[in-house]
PDB file of C-alpha atoms in Angstrom:
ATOM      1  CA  UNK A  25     123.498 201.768  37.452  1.00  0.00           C
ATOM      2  CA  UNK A  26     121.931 198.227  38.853  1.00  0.00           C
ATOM      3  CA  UNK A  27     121.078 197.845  35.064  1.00  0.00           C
ATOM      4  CA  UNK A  28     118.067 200.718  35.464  1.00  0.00           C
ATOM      5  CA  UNK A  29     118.641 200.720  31.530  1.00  0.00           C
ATOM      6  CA  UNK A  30     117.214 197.229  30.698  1.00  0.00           C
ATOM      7  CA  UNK A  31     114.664 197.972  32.511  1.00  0.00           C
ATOM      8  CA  UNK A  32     113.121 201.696  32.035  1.00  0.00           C
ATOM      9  CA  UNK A  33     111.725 202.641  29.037  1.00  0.00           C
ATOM     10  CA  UNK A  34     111.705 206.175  28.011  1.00  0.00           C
ATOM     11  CA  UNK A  35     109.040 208.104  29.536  1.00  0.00           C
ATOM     12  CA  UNK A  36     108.013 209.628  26.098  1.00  0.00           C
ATOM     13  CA  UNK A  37     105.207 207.634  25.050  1.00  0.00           C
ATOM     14  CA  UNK A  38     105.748 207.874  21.566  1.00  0.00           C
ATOM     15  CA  UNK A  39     109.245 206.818  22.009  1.00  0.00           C
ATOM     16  CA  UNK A  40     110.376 202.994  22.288  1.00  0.00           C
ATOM     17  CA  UNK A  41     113.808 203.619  23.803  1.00  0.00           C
ATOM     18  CA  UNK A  42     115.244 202.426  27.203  1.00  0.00           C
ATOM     19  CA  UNK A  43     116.954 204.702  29.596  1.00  0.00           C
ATOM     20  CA  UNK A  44     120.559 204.596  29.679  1.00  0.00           C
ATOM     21  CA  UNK A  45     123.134 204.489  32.477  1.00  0.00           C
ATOM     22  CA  UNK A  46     123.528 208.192  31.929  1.00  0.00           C
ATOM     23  CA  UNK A  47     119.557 208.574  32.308  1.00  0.00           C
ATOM     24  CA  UNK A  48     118.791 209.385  28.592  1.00  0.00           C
ATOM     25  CA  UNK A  49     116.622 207.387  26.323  1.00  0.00           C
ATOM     26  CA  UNK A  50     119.073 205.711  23.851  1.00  0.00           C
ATOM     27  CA  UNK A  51     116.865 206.575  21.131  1.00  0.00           C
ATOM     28  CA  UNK A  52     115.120 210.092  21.548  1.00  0.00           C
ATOM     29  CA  UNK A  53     117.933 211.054  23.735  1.00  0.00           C
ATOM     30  CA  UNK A  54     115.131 212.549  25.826  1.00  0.00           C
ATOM     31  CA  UNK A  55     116.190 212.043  29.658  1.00  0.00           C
ATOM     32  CA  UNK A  56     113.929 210.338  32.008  1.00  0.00           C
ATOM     33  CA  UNK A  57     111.495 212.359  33.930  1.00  0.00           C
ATOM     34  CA  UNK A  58     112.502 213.013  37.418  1.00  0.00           C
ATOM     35  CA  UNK A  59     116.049 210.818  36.482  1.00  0.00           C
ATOM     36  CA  UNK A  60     118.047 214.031  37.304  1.00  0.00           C
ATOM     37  CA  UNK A  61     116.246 215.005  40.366  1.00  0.00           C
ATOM     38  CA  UNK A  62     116.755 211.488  41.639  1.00  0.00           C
ATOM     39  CA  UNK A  63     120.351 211.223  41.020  1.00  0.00           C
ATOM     40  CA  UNK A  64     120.892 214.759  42.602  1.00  0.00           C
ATOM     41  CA  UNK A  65     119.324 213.794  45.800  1.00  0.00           C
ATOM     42  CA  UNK A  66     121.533 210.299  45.685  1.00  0.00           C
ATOM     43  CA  UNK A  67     124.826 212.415  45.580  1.00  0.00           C
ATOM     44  CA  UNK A  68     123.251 214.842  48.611  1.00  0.00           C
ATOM     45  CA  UNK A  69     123.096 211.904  50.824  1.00  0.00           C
ATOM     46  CA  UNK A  70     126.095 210.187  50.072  1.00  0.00           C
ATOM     47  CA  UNK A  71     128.216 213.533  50.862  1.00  0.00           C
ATOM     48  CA  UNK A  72     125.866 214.150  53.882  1.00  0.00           C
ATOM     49  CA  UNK A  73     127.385 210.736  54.660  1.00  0.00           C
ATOM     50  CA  UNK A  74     130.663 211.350  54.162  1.00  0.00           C
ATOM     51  CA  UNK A  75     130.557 214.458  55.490  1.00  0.00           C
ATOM     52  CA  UNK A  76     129.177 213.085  59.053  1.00  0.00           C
ATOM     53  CA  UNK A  77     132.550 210.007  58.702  1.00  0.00           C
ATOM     54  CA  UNK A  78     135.137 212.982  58.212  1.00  0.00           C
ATOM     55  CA  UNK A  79     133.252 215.057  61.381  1.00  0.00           C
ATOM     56  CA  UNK A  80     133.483 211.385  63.208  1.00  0.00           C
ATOM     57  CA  UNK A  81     137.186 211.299  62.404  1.00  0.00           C
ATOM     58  CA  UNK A  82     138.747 214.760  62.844  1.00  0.00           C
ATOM     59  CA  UNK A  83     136.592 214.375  66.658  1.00  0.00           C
ATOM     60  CA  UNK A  84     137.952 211.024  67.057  1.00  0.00           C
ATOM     61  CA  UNK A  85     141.748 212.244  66.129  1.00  0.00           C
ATOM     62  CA  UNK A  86     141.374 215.474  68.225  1.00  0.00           C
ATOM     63  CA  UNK A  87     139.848 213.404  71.224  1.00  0.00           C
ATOM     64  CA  UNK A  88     142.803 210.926  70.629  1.00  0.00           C
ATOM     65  CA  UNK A  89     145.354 214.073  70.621  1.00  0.00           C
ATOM     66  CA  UNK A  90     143.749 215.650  73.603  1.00  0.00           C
ATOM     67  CA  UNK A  91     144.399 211.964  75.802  1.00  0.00           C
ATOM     68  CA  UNK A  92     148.057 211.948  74.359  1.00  0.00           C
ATOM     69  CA  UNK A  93     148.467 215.137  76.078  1.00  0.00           C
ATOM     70  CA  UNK A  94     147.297 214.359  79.093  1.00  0.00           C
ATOM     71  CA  UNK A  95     149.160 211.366  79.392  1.00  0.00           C
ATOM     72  CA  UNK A  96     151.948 213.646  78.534  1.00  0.00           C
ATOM     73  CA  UNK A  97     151.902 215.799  81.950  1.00  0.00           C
ATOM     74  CA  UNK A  98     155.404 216.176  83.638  1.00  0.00           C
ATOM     75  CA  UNK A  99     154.241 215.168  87.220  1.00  0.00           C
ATOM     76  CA  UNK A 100     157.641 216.003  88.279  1.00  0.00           C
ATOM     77  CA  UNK A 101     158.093 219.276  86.582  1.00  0.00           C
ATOM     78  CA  UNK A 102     154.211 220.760  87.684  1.00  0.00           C
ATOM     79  CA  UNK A 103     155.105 219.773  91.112  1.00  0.00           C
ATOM     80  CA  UNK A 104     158.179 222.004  91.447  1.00  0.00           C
ATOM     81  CA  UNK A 105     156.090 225.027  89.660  1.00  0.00           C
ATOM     82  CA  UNK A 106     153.491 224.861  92.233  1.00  0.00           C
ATOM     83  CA  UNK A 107     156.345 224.569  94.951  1.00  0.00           C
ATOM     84  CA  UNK A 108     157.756 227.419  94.199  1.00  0.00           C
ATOM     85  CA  UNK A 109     154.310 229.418  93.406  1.00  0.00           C
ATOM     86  CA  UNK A 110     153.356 228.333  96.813  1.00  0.00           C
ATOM     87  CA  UNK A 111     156.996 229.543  97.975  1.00  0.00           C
ATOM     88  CA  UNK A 112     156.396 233.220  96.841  1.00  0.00           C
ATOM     89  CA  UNK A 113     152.685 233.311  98.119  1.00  0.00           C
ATOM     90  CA  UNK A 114     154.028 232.433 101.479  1.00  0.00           C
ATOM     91  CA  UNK A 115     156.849 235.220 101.349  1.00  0.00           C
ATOM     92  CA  UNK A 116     154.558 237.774  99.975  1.00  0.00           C
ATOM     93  CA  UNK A 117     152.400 236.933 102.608  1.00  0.00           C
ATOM     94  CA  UNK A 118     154.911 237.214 105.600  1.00  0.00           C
ATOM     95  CA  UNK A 119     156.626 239.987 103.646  1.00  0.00           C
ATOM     96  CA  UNK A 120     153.183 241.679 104.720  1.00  0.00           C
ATOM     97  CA  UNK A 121     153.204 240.640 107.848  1.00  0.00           C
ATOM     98  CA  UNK A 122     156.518 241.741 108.777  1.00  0.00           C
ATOM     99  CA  UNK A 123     155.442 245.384 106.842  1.00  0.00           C
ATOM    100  CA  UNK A 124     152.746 245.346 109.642  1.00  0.00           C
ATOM    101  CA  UNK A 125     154.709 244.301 112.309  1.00  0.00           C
ATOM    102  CA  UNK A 126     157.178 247.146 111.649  1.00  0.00           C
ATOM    103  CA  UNK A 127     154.497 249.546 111.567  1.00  0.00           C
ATOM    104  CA  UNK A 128     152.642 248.619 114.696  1.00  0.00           C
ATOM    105  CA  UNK A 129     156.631 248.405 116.950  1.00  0.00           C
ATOM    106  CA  UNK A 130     156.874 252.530 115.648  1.00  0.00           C
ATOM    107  CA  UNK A 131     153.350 253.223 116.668  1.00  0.00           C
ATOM    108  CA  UNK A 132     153.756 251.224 120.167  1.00  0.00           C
ATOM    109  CA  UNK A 133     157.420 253.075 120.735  1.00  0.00           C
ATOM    110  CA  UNK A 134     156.267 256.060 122.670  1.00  0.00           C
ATOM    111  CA  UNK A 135     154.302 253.486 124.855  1.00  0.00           C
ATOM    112  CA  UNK A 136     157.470 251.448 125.424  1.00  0.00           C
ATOM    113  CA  UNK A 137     159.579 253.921 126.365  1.00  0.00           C
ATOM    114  CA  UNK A 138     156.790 255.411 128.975  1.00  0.00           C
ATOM    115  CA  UNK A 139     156.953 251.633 130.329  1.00  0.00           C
ATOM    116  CA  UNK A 140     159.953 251.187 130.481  1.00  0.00           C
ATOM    117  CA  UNK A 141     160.501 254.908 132.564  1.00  0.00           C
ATOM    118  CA  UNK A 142     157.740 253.943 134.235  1.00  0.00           C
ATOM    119  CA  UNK A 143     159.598 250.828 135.725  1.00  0.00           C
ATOM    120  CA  UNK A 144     162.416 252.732 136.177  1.00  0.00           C
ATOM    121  CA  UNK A 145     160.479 255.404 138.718  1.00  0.00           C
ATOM    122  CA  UNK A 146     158.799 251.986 140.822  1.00  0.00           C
ATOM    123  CA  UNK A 147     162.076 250.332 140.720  1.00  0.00           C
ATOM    124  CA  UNK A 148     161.799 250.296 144.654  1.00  0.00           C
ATOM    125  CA  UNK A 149     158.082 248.872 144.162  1.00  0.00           C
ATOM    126  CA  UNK A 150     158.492 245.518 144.691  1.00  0.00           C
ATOM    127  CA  UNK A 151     154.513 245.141 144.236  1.00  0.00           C
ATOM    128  CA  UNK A 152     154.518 246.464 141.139  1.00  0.00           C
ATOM    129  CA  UNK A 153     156.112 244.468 137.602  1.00  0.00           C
ATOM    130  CA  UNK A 154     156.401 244.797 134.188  1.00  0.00           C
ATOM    131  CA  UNK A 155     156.923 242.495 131.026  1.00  0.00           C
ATOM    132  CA  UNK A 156     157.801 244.948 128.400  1.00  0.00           C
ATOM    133  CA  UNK A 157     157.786 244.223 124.360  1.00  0.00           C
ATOM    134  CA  UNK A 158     157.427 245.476 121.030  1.00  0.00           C
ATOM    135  CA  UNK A 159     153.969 244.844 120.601  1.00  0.00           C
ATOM    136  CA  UNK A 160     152.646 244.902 123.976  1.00  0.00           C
ATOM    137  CA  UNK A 161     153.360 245.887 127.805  1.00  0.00           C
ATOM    138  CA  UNK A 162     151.779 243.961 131.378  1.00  0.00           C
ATOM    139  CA  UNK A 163     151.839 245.795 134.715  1.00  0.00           C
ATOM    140  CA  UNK A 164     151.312 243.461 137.715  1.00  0.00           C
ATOM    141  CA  UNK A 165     149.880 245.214 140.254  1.00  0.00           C
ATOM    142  CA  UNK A 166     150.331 243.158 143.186  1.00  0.00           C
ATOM    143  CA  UNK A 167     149.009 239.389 143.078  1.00  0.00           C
ATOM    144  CA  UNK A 168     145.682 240.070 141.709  1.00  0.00           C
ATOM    145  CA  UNK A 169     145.623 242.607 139.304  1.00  0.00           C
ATOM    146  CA  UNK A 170     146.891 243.021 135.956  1.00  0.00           C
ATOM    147  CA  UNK A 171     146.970 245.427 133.044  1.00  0.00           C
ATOM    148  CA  UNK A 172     148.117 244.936 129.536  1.00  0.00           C
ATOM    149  CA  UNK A 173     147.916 247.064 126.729  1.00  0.00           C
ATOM    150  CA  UNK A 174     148.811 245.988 122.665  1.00  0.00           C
ATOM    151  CA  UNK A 175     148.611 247.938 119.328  1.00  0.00           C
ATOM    152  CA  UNK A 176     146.287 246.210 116.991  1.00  0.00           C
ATOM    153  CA  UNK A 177     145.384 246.411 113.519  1.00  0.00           C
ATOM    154  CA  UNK A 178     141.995 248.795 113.318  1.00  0.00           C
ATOM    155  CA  UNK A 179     141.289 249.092 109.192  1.00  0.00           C
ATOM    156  CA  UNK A 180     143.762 251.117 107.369  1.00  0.00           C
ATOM    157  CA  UNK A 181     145.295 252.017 110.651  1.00  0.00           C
ATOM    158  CA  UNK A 182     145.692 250.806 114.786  1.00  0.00           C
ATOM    159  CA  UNK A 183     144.744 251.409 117.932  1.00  0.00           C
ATOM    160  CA  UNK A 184     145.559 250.731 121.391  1.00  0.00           C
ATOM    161  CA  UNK A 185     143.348 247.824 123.884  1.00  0.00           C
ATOM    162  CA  UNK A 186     143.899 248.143 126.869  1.00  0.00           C
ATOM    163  CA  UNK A 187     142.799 244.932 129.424  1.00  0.00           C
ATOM    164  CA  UNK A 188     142.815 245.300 132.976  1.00  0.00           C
ATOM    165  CA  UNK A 189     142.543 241.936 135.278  1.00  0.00           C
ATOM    166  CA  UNK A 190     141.283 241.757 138.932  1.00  0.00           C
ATOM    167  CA  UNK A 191     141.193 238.296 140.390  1.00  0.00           C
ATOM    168  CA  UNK A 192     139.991 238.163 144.216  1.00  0.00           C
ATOM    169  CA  UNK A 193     140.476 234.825 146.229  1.00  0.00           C
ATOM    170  CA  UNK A 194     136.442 234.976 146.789  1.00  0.00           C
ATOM    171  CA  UNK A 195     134.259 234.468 143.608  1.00  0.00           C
ATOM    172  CA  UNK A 196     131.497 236.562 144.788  1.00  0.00           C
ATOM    173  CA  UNK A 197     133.820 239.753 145.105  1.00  0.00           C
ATOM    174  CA  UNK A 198     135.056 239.358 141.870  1.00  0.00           C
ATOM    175  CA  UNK A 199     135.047 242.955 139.974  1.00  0.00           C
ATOM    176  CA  UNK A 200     134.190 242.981 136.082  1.00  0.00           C
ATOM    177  CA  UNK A 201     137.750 243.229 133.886  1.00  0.00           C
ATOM    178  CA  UNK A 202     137.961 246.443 132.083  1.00  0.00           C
ATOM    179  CA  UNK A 203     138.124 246.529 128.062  1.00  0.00           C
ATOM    180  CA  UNK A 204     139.357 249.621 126.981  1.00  0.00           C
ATOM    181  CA  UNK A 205     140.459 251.077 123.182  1.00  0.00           C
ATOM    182  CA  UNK A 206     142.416 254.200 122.911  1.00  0.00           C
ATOM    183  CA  UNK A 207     143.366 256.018 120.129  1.00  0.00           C
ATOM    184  CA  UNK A 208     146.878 257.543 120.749  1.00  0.00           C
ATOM    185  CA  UNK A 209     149.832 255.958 122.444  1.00  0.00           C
ATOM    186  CA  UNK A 210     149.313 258.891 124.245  1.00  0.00           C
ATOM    187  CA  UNK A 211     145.722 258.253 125.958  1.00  0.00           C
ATOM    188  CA  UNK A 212     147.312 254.557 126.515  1.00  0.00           C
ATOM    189  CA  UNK A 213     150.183 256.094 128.536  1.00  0.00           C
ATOM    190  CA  UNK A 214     148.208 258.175 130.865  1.00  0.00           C
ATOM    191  CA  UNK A 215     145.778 254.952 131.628  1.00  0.00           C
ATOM    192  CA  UNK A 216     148.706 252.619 132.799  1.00  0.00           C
ATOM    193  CA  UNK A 217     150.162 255.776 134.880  1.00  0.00           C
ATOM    194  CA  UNK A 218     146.568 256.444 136.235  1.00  0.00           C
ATOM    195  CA  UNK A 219     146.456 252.299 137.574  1.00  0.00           C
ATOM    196  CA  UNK A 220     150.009 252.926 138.894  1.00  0.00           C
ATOM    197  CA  UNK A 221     149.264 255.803 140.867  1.00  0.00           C
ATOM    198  CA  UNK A 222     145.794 254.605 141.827  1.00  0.00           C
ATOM    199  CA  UNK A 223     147.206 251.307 143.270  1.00  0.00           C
ATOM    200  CA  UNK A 224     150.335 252.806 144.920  1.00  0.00           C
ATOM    201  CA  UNK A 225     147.732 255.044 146.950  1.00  0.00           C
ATOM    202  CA  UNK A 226     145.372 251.996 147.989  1.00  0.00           C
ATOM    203  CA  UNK A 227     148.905 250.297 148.548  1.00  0.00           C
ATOM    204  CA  UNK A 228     149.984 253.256 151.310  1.00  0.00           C
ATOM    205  CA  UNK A 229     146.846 253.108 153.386  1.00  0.00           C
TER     206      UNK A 229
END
């Protein structure tokens, strides 16, 4: 107790006693005013104090633990998880695709079979040519005209564009292209048959 008891007398004025390492007089056995209070607010700080070295510790350990993790990452082992995460993104992705695909070839059918008819009838038409696919047909209507008509993708469904080409040898004759969106394979049908027959007239005059 820093020998407080050689050198505090007992606060009881009537008494001659010291105070005692326990805080009592060692005569009255009164204790010393305020002794208690004192000693209380000792032990408050010193657990406050410990209290703050364990927090210090346990944040020091975890922060230590937390590093040892990290230093702990299979490079090797994330890499070939986000390989093959990227892998199945990319097939869902072209599994889509192809879904969409698929569905635009059976919408553009009845178009590609009216093409293909089509070039069948102008075989002797050596003016007149066709590139025929699953997504997409061209007429070329002599040197400087061409028509081409694709399905597209138009919100939860498609529809059919429809580009027509003029090209004249003169810039100042030269005619606006047409831009045209149909609905059915159907409309799209009787447009290309409508340029065929309107150039094979033009053609016979």
């Amino acid at each position: 107790m820093d020998d407080l008891s050689e050198r505090i007398s007992c606060s009881d004025g009537t008494c001659t006693g010291i105070i005692n390492e326990r805080g009592f007089c060692n005569i009255c056995g009164k204790p010393l005013k305020g002794w208690q209070e004192r000693e209380e607010q000792k032990k408050r700080e010193k657990d406050k104090r410990e209290e703050e070295i364990e927090e210090k510790k346990q944040k020091e350990e975890k922060n230590t633990e937390i590093q040892k993790k990290e230093e702990k990452i299979d490079i090797k082992n994330l890499l070939q998880k986000e390989i093959a995460k990227a892998k199945e993104e990319k097939r869902i992705r072209e599994r889509a695709e192809e879904k969409r695909q698929d569905q635009g070839a059976r919408l553009f059918e009845p178009v590609v079979l009216a093409v293909s008819q089509l070039e069948s009838e102008l075989s002797n038409n050596k003016q007149i040519g066709f590139r025929i696919s699953d997504h997409h047909v061209e007429m070329h209507l002599g040197k400087e005209r061409k028509v081409k008509v694709e399905v597209f993708r138009h919100g939860a469904g498609h529809k059919f564009h429809a580009v027509e080409d003029v090209e004249y040898e003169y810039p100042e004759h030269q005619v606006p292209n047409r831009d045209l969106i149909f609905e059915t394979s159907g409309e799209a049908i009787s447009f290309l048959v409508k340029v065929c027959a309107e150039f094979i007239v033009n053609q016979n005059e």
